[in-house]
Coordinates of C-alpha atoms in Angstrom, one line a residue:
Chain A
X1 CA 58.6 88.6 156.7
X2 CA 58.9 89.7 160.1
X3 CA 61.8 89.3 162.4
X4 CA 65.1 91.6 162.2
X5 CA 63.9 92.7 158.1
X6 CA 61.1 94.5 159.4
X7 CA 62.8 96.4 162.2
X8 CA 64.0 99.8 161.4
X9 CA 67.7 100.0 160.3
X10 CA 70.0 101.2 163.1
X11 CA 72.6 103.4 161.9
X12 CA 76.3 103.9 162.7
X13 CA 76.5 100.5 164.8
X14 CA 80.1 99.4 165.2
X15 CA 80.9 96.1 163.8
X16 CA 83.8 93.7 164.2
X17 CA 85.5 92.7 161.0
X18 CA 85.7 89.3 160.4
X19 CA 88.7 87.3 161.3
X20 CA 89.1 83.8 160.1
X21 CA 91.8 81.3 159.3
X22 CA 91.8 81.0 155.3
X23 CA 91.1 77.6 153.8
X24 CA 94.9 75.8 152.8
X25 CA 95.8 74.4 149.6
X26 CA 98.9 72.2 150.3
X27 CA 98.2 70.1 146.8
X28 CA 98.5 73.6 144.9
X29 CA 101.7 74.1 146.7
X30 CA 103.2 70.6 145.8
X31 CA 102.1 71.1 141.9
X32 CA 103.5 74.4 141.9
X33 CA 106.9 72.8 143.6
X34 CA 106.9 69.9 141.1
X35 CA 106.6 72.4 138.2
X36 CA 109.4 74.7 139.2
X37 CA 111.6 71.9 139.4
X38 CA 110.9 70.7 136.0
X39 CA 111.3 74.3 134.8
X40 CA 114.6 74.3 136.5
X41 CA 115.6 71.2 134.4
X42 CA 114.8 73.0 131.4
X43 CA 116.8 76.1 131.9
X44 CA 119.9 74.3 132.9
X45 CA 119.3 72.1 129.8
X46 CA 119.2 75.1 127.8
X47 CA 122.6 76.5 128.9
X48 CA 124.3 73.2 129.5
X49 CA 123.3 71.0 126.7
X50 CA 125.8 71.7 123.6
X51 CA 124.0 71.3 120.8
X52 CA 122.3 74.2 121.6
X53 CA 125.3 75.9 120.2
X54 CA 123.8 79.3 121.3
X55 CA 126.9 81.2 120.1
X56 CA 126.7 80.2 116.8
X57 CA 122.9 81.1 116.7
X58 CA 123.4 84.6 117.9
X59 CA 126.1 84.6 114.8
X60 CA 124.1 83.4 112.0
X61 CA 120.6 84.3 113.2
X62 CA 121.1 88.1 111.9
X63 CA 123.1 87.4 108.8
X64 CA 121.9 89.0 105.4
X65 CA 120.3 86.3 103.9
X66 CA 118.0 85.9 107.4
X67 CA 117.5 89.5 107.2
X68 CA 116.2 89.4 103.4
X69 CA 114.4 85.9 104.3
X70 CA 112.3 88.0 107.1
X71 CA 111.4 90.6 104.6
X72 CA 110.4 88.1 102.1
X73 CA 108.2 86.5 104.9
X74 CA 106.5 89.8 105.7
X75 CA 105.6 90.6 102.7
X76 CA 104.3 87.1 101.8
X77 CA 102.0 87.6 104.6
X78 CA 100.8 91.0 104.0
X79 CA 100.4 90.2 100.1
X80 CA 98.5 87.0 100.8
X81 CA 96.4 88.5 103.4
X82 CA 95.4 91.8 101.2
X83 CA 94.7 89.0 98.2
X84 CA 93.0 86.8 100.4
X85 CA 90.9 89.1 102.3
X86 CA 89.8 90.8 98.5
X87 CA 88.9 87.0 97.1
X88 CA 86.9 86.7 100.7
X89 CA 84.9 89.6 99.9
X90 CA 84.1 88.5 96.6
X91 CA 83.2 84.9 97.6
X92 CA 81.3 86.2 100.4
X93 CA 79.0 88.3 98.4
X94 CA 78.9 85.6 95.5
X95 CA 77.7 83.2 98.3
X96 CA 74.8 85.6 99.4
X97 CA 74.0 86.7 96.0
X98 CA 71.2 84.0 95.5
X99 CA 72.1 83.4 92.0
X100 CA 72.8 79.6 92.2
X101 CA 75.7 79.3 89.9
X102 CA 77.5 81.9 92.1
X103 CA 76.5 80.2 95.3
X104 CA 77.7 76.8 93.8
X105 CA 81.0 78.2 92.2
X106 CA 81.6 79.9 95.9
X107 CA 80.7 76.9 98.1
X108 CA 83.2 74.6 96.0
X109 CA 86.2 77.0 96.1
X110 CA 85.7 77.3 99.8
X111 CA 84.9 73.5 100.2
X112 CA 87.9 73.0 97.5
X113 CA 90.6 75.3 99.4
X114 CA 89.4 74.8 103.1
X115 CA 89.9 70.7 102.5
X116 CA 93.2 70.8 101.1
X117 CA 96.4 71.1 103.5
X118 CA 98.3 74.6 103.2
X119 CA 101.2 72.2 102.5
X120 CA 100.0 70.3 99.8
X121 CA 98.9 73.5 98.1
X122 CA 102.3 75.2 98.3
X123 CA 104.0 72.0 96.8
X124 CA 101.1 71.9 94.2
X125 CA 101.7 75.4 93.0
X126 CA 105.1 74.7 93.0
X127 CA 104.5 72.1 90.1
X128 CA 101.8 73.8 88.4
X129 CA 104.5 74.7 85.5
X130 CA 104.1 71.0 84.6
X131 CA 100.6 71.3 83.8
X132 CA 101.0 74.6 81.5
X133 CA 104.4 75.6 80.0
X134 CA 103.0 78.7 78.6
X135 CA 100.3 80.6 79.8
X136 CA 98.0 82.3 77.0
X137 CA 96.0 85.2 77.6
X138 CA 93.0 85.2 74.8
X139 CA 89.4 83.9 74.3
X140 CA 88.8 80.6 75.5
X141 CA 88.7 77.2 73.6
X142 CA 89.8 79.0 70.3
X143 CA 91.3 75.7 69.4
X144 CA 87.9 74.3 68.6
X145 CA 85.9 76.9 67.4
X146 CA 88.1 79.0 65.4
X147 CA 88.1 75.9 62.8
X148 CA 84.4 75.8 63.0
X149 CA 84.1 79.1 61.7
X150 CA 87.0 78.7 59.1
X151 CA 89.4 80.7 60.7
X152 CA 92.9 80.2 60.8
X153 CA 95.5 81.0 63.4
X154 CA 94.4 81.3 67.4
X155 CA 92.7 83.8 69.4
X156 CA 95.6 84.1 71.7
X157 CA 96.8 87.8 72.4
X158 CA 99.9 87.3 74.4
X159 CA 101.8 84.4 76.2
X160 CA 103.8 84.0 79.2
X161 CA 106.6 81.5 79.8
X162 CA 104.6 79.6 83.1
X163 CA 108.4 78.4 84.7
X164 CA 109.5 81.9 84.9
X165 CA 106.0 83.2 86.3
X166 CA 104.4 80.1 88.3
X167 CA 107.8 79.1 90.3
X168 CA 109.0 80.2 93.9
X169 CA 107.5 83.2 95.3
X170 CA 104.6 83.5 93.0
X171 CA 103.5 80.1 92.9
X172 CA 103.6 80.0 97.1
X173 CA 101.6 83.5 97.2
X174 CA 99.0 82.4 95.0
X175 CA 98.9 78.9 97.2
X176 CA 98.5 81.1 100.4
X177 CA 96.5 83.5 99.1
X178 CA 93.7 81.6 97.4
X179 CA 93.5 79.3 100.6
X180 CA 93.6 82.2 102.9
X181 CA 90.4 83.6 100.3
X182 CA 88.2 80.4 101.3
X183 CA 88.9 81.2 105.0
X184 CA 88.3 85.2 104.5
X185 CA 85.3 84.1 103.0
X186 CA 83.6 82.5 106.0
X187 CA 84.9 85.2 108.5
X188 CA 83.3 87.9 106.0
X189 CA 80.0 85.9 105.4
X190 CA 79.4 85.9 109.2
X191 CA 80.2 89.4 109.2
X192 CA 77.7 90.6 106.7
X193 CA 75.1 88.1 108.4
X194 CA 75.7 89.9 111.6
X195 CA 74.6 93.2 110.4
X196 CA 70.7 93.7 110.8
X197 CA 68.4 93.4 108.3
X198 CA 67.0 96.7 109.3
X199 CA 69.9 98.0 108.0
X200 CA 69.6 97.4 104.6
X201 CA 65.5 98.1 104.7
X202 CA 66.7 101.7 106.0
X203 CA 69.1 102.6 103.6
X204 CA 66.6 100.9 100.7
X205 CA 63.9 103.0 101.7
X206 CA 66.3 106.0 101.8
X207 CA 67.0 105.3 98.0
X208 CA 70.5 103.9 98.1
X209 CA 71.3 101.2 95.6
X210 CA 72.3 97.4 96.6
X211 CA 76.0 98.4 95.8
X212 CA 76.2 101.5 97.8
X213 CA 74.4 99.8 100.7
X214 CA 76.9 97.2 100.6
X215 CA 79.7 99.6 100.5
X216 CA 78.7 102.3 102.8
X217 CA 76.1 100.6 105.1
X218 CA 76.6 96.8 105.5
X219 CA 80.5 96.5 104.9
X220 CA 81.7 99.0 107.6
X221 CA 79.4 97.4 110.0
X222 CA 80.4 93.9 109.3
X223 CA 84.1 94.9 109.7
X224 CA 83.6 94.9 113.5
X225 CA 82.8 91.7 113.4
X226 CA 85.5 90.6 110.7
X227 CA 88.5 92.6 112.0
X228 CA 89.4 90.6 115.0
X229 CA 89.2 86.9 113.4
X230 CA 91.2 88.7 110.7
X231 CA 93.9 89.4 112.9
X232 CA 94.1 85.5 114.0
X233 CA 94.3 85.0 110.4
X234 CA 97.1 87.3 109.8
X235 CA 99.2 85.7 112.7
X236 CA 98.7 82.2 111.6
X237 CA 99.6 83.3 107.6
X238 CA 102.7 84.5 109.1
X239 CA 103.4 81.1 110.6
X240 CA 102.5 79.4 107.4
X241 CA 104.6 81.4 105.2
X242 CA 107.2 78.9 106.6
X243 CA 105.5 76.3 103.9
X244 CA 106.8 78.5 101.1
X245 CA 110.0 76.5 101.8
X246 CA 108.4 73.8 100.6
X247 CA 107.4 75.3 97.2
X248 CA 110.5 75.7 97.4
X249 CA 110.8 79.6 97.7
X250 CA 114.7 79.6 98.6
X251 CA 114.7 83.6 99.6
X252 CA 112.3 82.6 102.3
X253 CA 113.1 82.9 106.1
X254 CA 112.6 78.9 107.2
X255 CA 114.6 77.8 104.0
X256 CA 117.5 80.4 104.6
X257 CA 117.8 79.1 108.4
X258 CA 117.7 75.5 107.6
X259 CA 120.1 76.0 104.7
X260 CA 122.4 77.5 107.1
X261 CA 121.9 75.0 109.6
X262 CA 122.5 71.7 106.8
X263 CA 125.6 73.3 105.4
X264 CA 127.0 73.8 109.0
X265 CA 125.6 70.4 110.5
X266 CA 124.2 73.1 113.3
X267 CA 120.7 71.8 112.1
X268 CA 119.3 72.6 115.6
X269 CA 121.0 76.1 116.5
X270 CA 119.0 77.4 113.5
X271 CA 115.6 75.9 114.3
X272 CA 116.0 77.2 117.2
X273 CA 116.4 80.7 115.4
X274 CA 113.6 80.1 113.4
X275 CA 111.4 79.6 116.6
X276 CA 112.8 82.8 117.9
X277 CA 112.7 84.7 114.9
X278 CA 108.7 83.6 114.3
X279 CA 108.0 84.3 117.8
X280 CA 109.5 87.6 117.7
X281 CA 107.5 88.6 115.0
X282 CA 104.0 86.9 116.1
X283 CA 104.4 88.9 119.4
X284 CA 104.7 92.1 117.6
X285 CA 101.4 91.4 115.4
X286 CA 99.6 90.4 118.8
X287 CA 100.1 93.7 120.1
X288 CA 99.0 95.4 116.7
X289 CA 96.0 92.7 117.1
X290 CA 95.2 94.0 120.6
X291 CA 95.0 97.7 119.6
X292 CA 92.9 97.6 116.7
X293 CA 90.5 95.0 118.8
X294 CA 90.0 97.7 121.1
X295 CA 89.7 100.4 118.8
X296 CA 86.7 98.4 117.1
X297 CA 85.3 97.5 120.3
X298 CA 85.1 101.5 121.4
X299 CA 81.8 101.9 122.3
X300 CA 80.7 98.2 120.9
X301 CA 78.6 96.5 123.5
X302 CA 76.7 94.3 121.4
X303 CA 78.7 93.5 118.8
X304 CA 81.5 91.8 121.2
X305 CA 79.6 89.0 122.2
X306 CA 78.9 88.4 118.5
X307 CA 82.7 88.3 117.2
X308 CA 83.3 84.9 115.5
X309 CA 86.3 82.8 116.6
X310 CA 89.2 82.3 114.4
X311 CA 89.3 79.2 112.0
X312 CA 92.3 77.7 112.5
Chain B
X11 CA 37.4 94.6 97.4
X12 CA 35.1 93.7 94.7
X13 CA 37.5 91.7 92.7
X14 CA 38.5 89.6 95.6
X15 CA 37.0 86.4 93.8
X16 CA 38.9 86.2 90.7
X17 CA 41.8 84.7 91.9
X18 CA 44.5 86.8 92.1
X19 CA 46.6 84.5 94.2
X20 CA 49.5 84.1 91.3
X21 CA 51.5 87.1 89.7
X22 CA 50.3 90.1 88.9
X23 CA 46.8 90.8 86.8
X24 CA 47.3 92.9 83.5
X25 CA 44.1 93.8 82.3
X26 CA 43.7 97.3 84.3
X27 CA 45.8 99.5 82.0
X28 CA 43.7 102.7 82.5
X29 CA 46.4 103.1 85.6
X30 CA 47.3 106.3 83.8
X31 CA 44.6 108.6 84.4
X32 CA 44.8 109.1 88.3
X33 CA 42.7 112.0 90.1
X34 CA 45.2 115.0 90.2
X35 CA 45.3 115.2 94.0
X36 CA 45.9 111.4 95.0
X37 CA 49.4 110.9 95.6
X38 CA 49.3 107.0 96.7
X39 CA 47.0 105.0 94.8
X40 CA 46.3 101.1 95.5
X41 CA 44.6 98.9 93.5
X42 CA 43.7 96.0 94.5
X43 CA 46.6 95.0 96.4
X44 CA 47.7 91.4 97.3
X45 CA 50.4 90.0 99.1
X46 CA 51.4 86.4 100.0
X47 CA 54.1 85.0 101.5
X48 CA 54.1 81.5 100.9
X49 CA 50.6 80.0 101.3
X50 CA 50.1 83.0 104.1
X51 CA 48.0 85.7 102.5
X52 CA 48.6 88.9 104.2
X53 CA 46.9 91.7 102.1
X54 CA 43.4 90.3 100.2
X55 CA 43.0 93.5 98.0
X56 CA 43.7 96.4 99.5
X57 CA 42.0 99.7 97.7
X58 CA 43.3 103.0 99.0
X59 CA 44.1 106.7 98.1
X60 CA 46.2 108.8 100.3
X61 CA 45.7 112.6 98.7
X62 CA 48.4 115.2 98.9
X63 CA 48.5 116.7 102.2
X64 CA 46.9 113.8 103.7
X65 CA 47.7 112.6 107.2
X66 CA 46.3 108.9 107.0
X67 CA 46.6 106.5 110.2
X68 CA 45.9 102.9 110.0
X69 CA 45.4 100.8 112.7
X70 CA 44.1 97.5 113.4
X71 CA 45.4 94.3 115.4
X72 CA 48.7 92.8 114.7
X73 CA 49.0 90.4 112.1
X74 CA 46.0 92.4 110.0
X75 CA 48.8 93.6 107.3
X76 CA 49.1 97.0 108.0
X77 CA 53.2 97.1 108.1
X78 CA 52.8 94.9 105.3
X79 CA 50.8 97.4 103.3
X80 CA 53.4 100.4 104.3
X81 CA 56.4 98.5 103.0
X82 CA 54.4 97.5 99.8
X83 CA 53.8 101.2 99.2
X84 CA 57.7 101.9 99.0
X85 CA 58.3 98.3 97.3
X86 CA 60.2 96.9 100.5
X87 CA 57.7 94.3 99.6
X88 CA 56.4 93.1 96.2
X89 CA 53.0 92.7 95.8
X90 CA 51.7 89.5 94.8
X91 CA 48.8 91.1 92.8
X92 CA 47.3 94.3 92.3
X93 CA 49.3 97.8 91.5
X94 CA 50.3 100.8 93.3
X95 CA 51.1 104.2 92.1
X96 CA 52.9 107.0 94.1
X97 CA 53.4 110.4 92.7
X98 CA 51.8 109.1 89.5
X99 CA 54.6 106.5 89.1
X100 CA 53.7 102.5 89.5
X101 CA 55.8 101.2 91.9
X102 CA 58.3 98.7 91.1
X103 CA 57.3 98.2 87.3
X104 CA 57.1 99.8 84.0
X105 CA 54.3 98.8 81.8
X106 CA 54.5 98.9 78.3
X107 CA 52.5 97.0 75.8
X108 CA 50.1 95.5 78.0
X109 CA 52.9 93.8 80.1
X110 CA 55.1 94.4 83.5
X111 CA 58.5 94.8 83.2
X112 CA 60.4 94.8 86.5
X113 CA 62.5 98.1 87.2
X114 CA 66.1 97.9 87.6
X115 CA 67.3 97.9 91.2
X116 CA 68.4 101.7 90.3
X117 CA 65.0 102.8 89.0
X118 CA 63.4 101.2 92.3
X119 CA 66.2 103.4 94.3
X120 CA 65.0 106.5 92.9
X121 CA 61.4 105.9 93.3
X122 CA 62.0 105.3 96.8
X123 CA 64.3 108.4 97.4
X124 CA 61.1 110.4 97.1
X125 CA 59.4 108.3 99.8
X126 CA 60.7 108.5 103.5
X127 CA 60.1 105.9 105.9
X128 CA 60.4 105.6 109.6
X129 CA 60.6 102.4 111.5
X130 CA 59.6 101.1 114.4
X131 CA 62.9 100.0 115.4
X132 CA 64.5 103.4 114.0
X133 CA 67.2 101.5 112.2
X134 CA 70.1 104.1 112.5
X135 CA 73.3 103.5 111.1
X136 CA 75.4 102.8 114.3
X137 CA 78.6 103.5 112.9
X138 CA 77.8 106.8 111.6
X139 CA 77.1 109.9 113.8
X140 CA 73.8 111.7 114.0
X141 CA 75.0 113.9 111.5
X142 CA 76.5 111.3 109.4
X143 CA 73.1 109.4 109.2
X144 CA 71.5 112.3 108.2
X145 CA 73.4 113.6 105.3
X146 CA 74.3 109.7 103.9
X147 CA 71.5 109.6 101.8
X148 CA 71.6 113.0 100.2
X149 CA 75.4 113.0 99.4
X150 CA 75.2 109.6 98.1
X151 CA 72.0 109.4 96.2
X152 CA 71.5 113.3 95.5
X153 CA 74.6 113.9 95.1
X154 CA 74.3 117.2 97.5
X155 CA 77.6 118.9 98.1
X156 CA 78.7 118.2 101.8
X157 CA 78.8 121.4 102.9
X158 CA 75.0 121.8 101.5
X159 CA 73.9 118.6 102.9
X160 CA 75.2 119.4 106.6
X161 CA 73.7 122.8 106.6
X162 CA 70.2 120.9 105.9
X163 CA 71.0 118.3 108.0
X164 CA 71.0 120.7 111.0
X165 CA 68.3 122.4 110.3
X166 CA 66.3 119.4 110.4
X167 CA 68.1 118.7 113.4
X168 CA 67.1 121.7 115.0
X169 CA 63.5 121.3 113.8
X170 CA 63.2 117.7 115.9
X171 CA 64.6 119.0 118.7
X172 CA 68.1 117.8 118.7
X173 CA 70.2 120.6 117.8
X174 CA 73.3 119.7 120.1
X175 CA 73.6 116.1 119.1
X176 CA 74.9 116.3 115.6
X177 CA 78.1 114.5 116.6
X178 CA 76.7 111.7 119.1
X179 CA 76.7 108.2 117.4
X180 CA 73.1 106.9 117.9
X181 CA 74.0 104.4 120.8
X182 CA 74.4 107.4 123.0
X183 CA 70.7 108.5 122.4
X184 CA 67.5 107.8 124.0
X185 CA 64.8 105.9 122.0
X186 CA 62.5 108.7 121.3
X187 CA 65.9 110.7 120.4
X188 CA 66.8 108.3 118.1
X189 CA 63.7 108.2 116.5
X190 CA 63.9 111.9 115.8
X191 CA 66.7 111.5 114.2
X192 CA 65.5 108.9 111.9
X193 CA 62.6 111.1 111.0
X194 CA 65.5 114.2 110.3
X195 CA 67.2 111.5 108.3
X196 CA 63.9 110.5 106.2
X197 CA 63.4 114.3 105.9
X198 CA 66.8 115.1 104.6
X199 CA 65.6 113.4 101.3
X200 CA 62.9 115.9 100.7
X201 CA 60.4 113.3 100.4
X202 CA 57.0 114.0 99.1
X203 CA 55.4 111.0 101.2
X204 CA 56.2 110.0 104.6
X205 CA 55.8 106.5 105.9
X206 CA 55.7 105.8 109.5
X207 CA 55.8 102.1 110.5
X208 CA 54.6 102.2 114.5
X209 CA 57.0 104.7 115.2
X210 CA 56.3 105.1 118.5
X211 CA 55.8 101.1 119.5
X212 CA 59.4 100.1 120.8
X213 CA 59.6 103.7 122.6
X214 CA 59.3 104.0 126.4
X215 CA 56.2 105.5 127.4
X216 CA 57.7 108.6 128.2
X217 CA 59.5 108.9 125.7
X218 CA 56.3 108.7 122.8
X219 CA 55.1 112.4 123.4
X220 CA 58.7 113.8 121.8
X221 CA 58.1 111.8 118.6
X222 CA 54.4 112.3 118.6
X223 CA 55.2 116.3 118.8
X224 CA 57.9 115.8 115.9
X225 CA 55.0 114.2 113.7
X226 CA 52.4 116.6 114.5
X227 CA 54.6 119.7 113.6
X228 CA 55.4 117.6 110.1
X229 CA 51.6 117.1 109.5
X230 CA 51.1 120.9 110.1
X231 CA 53.7 121.6 107.5
X232 CA 51.5 119.9 105.1
X233 CA 53.5 116.5 104.7
X234 CA 51.6 113.6 103.1
X235 CA 52.0 111.0 105.8
X236 CA 50.8 107.5 106.2
X237 CA 51.0 106.4 109.8
X238 CA 50.6 102.8 111.0
X239 CA 50.1 103.4 114.7
X240 CA 48.6 102.1 117.7
X241 CA 48.0 106.0 119.1
X242 CA 44.5 106.8 119.0
X243 CA 45.1 109.8 120.6
X244 CA 47.6 110.9 118.1
X245 CA 45.3 109.3 115.1
X246 CA 42.0 111.3 116.4
X247 CA 44.0 114.6 116.9
X248 CA 46.5 114.8 113.5
X249 CA 44.5 112.2 111.1
X250 CA 42.8 113.6 108.4
X251 CA 41.9 110.2 107.7
X252 CA 41.6 106.8 109.8
X253 CA 41.8 103.2 108.1
X254 CA 41.2 100.2 110.3
X255 CA 42.2 97.1 108.5
X256 CA 41.8 93.4 110.1
X257 CA 42.7 90.0 108.3
X258 CA 44.5 91.8 105.3
X259 CA 41.5 93.8 104.2
X260 CA 40.5 97.5 104.8
X261 CA 37.3 96.6 107.5
X262 CA 36.5 100.4 107.4
X263 CA 38.0 104.3 106.6
X264 CA 36.6 107.7 107.6
X265 CA 37.1 110.6 109.4
X266 CA 39.3 109.5 112.8
X267 CA 36.7 111.1 115.0
X268 CA 33.8 109.2 113.3
X269 CA 35.5 106.0 113.3
X270 CA 36.7 106.3 116.6
X271 CA 33.6 107.3 118.2
X272 CA 30.9 106.0 116.0
X273 CA 32.5 102.8 114.1
X274 CA 30.2 101.0 111.9
X275 CA 31.8 97.4 111.4
X276 CA 31.6 95.1 114.3
X277 CA 35.3 94.1 113.9
X278 CA 36.0 97.7 114.3
X279 CA 34.0 97.9 117.5
X280 CA 35.4 94.8 119.1
X281 CA 39.1 96.1 118.3
X282 CA 38.1 99.7 119.3
X283 CA 36.5 98.6 123.0
X284 CA 40.1 96.5 123.5
X285 CA 42.5 99.4 122.6
X286 CA 40.5 102.6 124.0

């Protein structure tokens, strides 16, 4: 390499900064102009179209039944996520257990609950009382084996009327949590598999038992991978609680808003109210998710790249 | 290796019941240890004894089965055939009336808690601090009170030269520091045997010395050690015995200085001529 590169650098030489005419992008300005006009038309419509009936909406979107509906929505989100995560851990551990029965059962569970739409599940669970009018707690198949042993009566210890247990809120909650369990199982499995095998070996070499290794070593490390998609799941679940309206759960937010709309022939304003409520709550959750993710990514260079995406 | 022709490929052989009469000073006794992964036979009959207080270094080309043998000692790998005793206990099995019964997970864990192991890739727990790494097993496994475990951990960290790193996370440490923490973590369980699986192979050259220093210290303190290593200098200086393994068998065993300067077997000669 001869030429200028081989010369001694001369320090402190003055230089003229580059002044050049930047490239223009007229098509971008045209596109932006068109979009601005469309946006202005949209805003204009929001204020002039009487079907929005903003005063009516604001008068009714904070009424008592609606506020109660918000609480039902929040409680259903929290409960179904908690149950879903617990189920997900159990299913993921089953799936990775190596026992063929447990693996198959876990696989089939996931297959079923991921394959059936949540709306269908919600309606299905709302009608489960058709299948069982009463739910008995006792030993299985008692109507077969008790007569064989010459015993009379039954092996049922207590019973619940399914029409009180399996209607409305409980049925809807069951549908959402069982479905969530299937999605969480996949997320947690990915998390568990992301933990290096050497971690388990090191813990084994220290004399830790399998259960303790799972609780103390593997799961905490899997959490870093599991938490971000779980945040997505929580936000998705909040929106999916609207499906409870079809169980039906009459105290639920979307049901209440629709009911007000139908009663007063102001359907559209109350649908807009539903959009605003869900947007408001998911926005709060997204802020929460941002801080949780930032906390769990702290100093974790490698892990951040391995985070699995959301499933919806 | 006398039994090599007997066909040990399938299952554990049962006829040798005289395992109970072990030499009093042998901490590890391996008897005809075989290990296969599928069709690949990695260990083809290893007979070795490690005496109490002995530092045994195992050398050999990669793929010779050194690490696999080490992992058989604490039952991270199940033997395919043969027997292995540590401290007079048959590893991984209970022998009753001529039959072998697999030990339960908790029983194997109890056996392992007496054997420390240091890995090539450190395998520190990244979600715990250095202190958390060292006190985890004593608290969880041995039920040592936290205060006592912490006190002991700080002593050990001092001993490996890291008294001020207790609250650091593993990723904030250099490789050499991480490996010294891993040694402290293993020592916290007060093991009677330490296994080292190429402890310096993943380190930058300038960090190898600090780890070997700690190991040298440990050997001087009378710890029984089995060290799989490529550090011939360490083997010569610290080792009481040197084992050369190749292709799943022990080719040569003797005093380190003798084996290294005057190898008897031609496979040993070939290997040493490449690494020395």
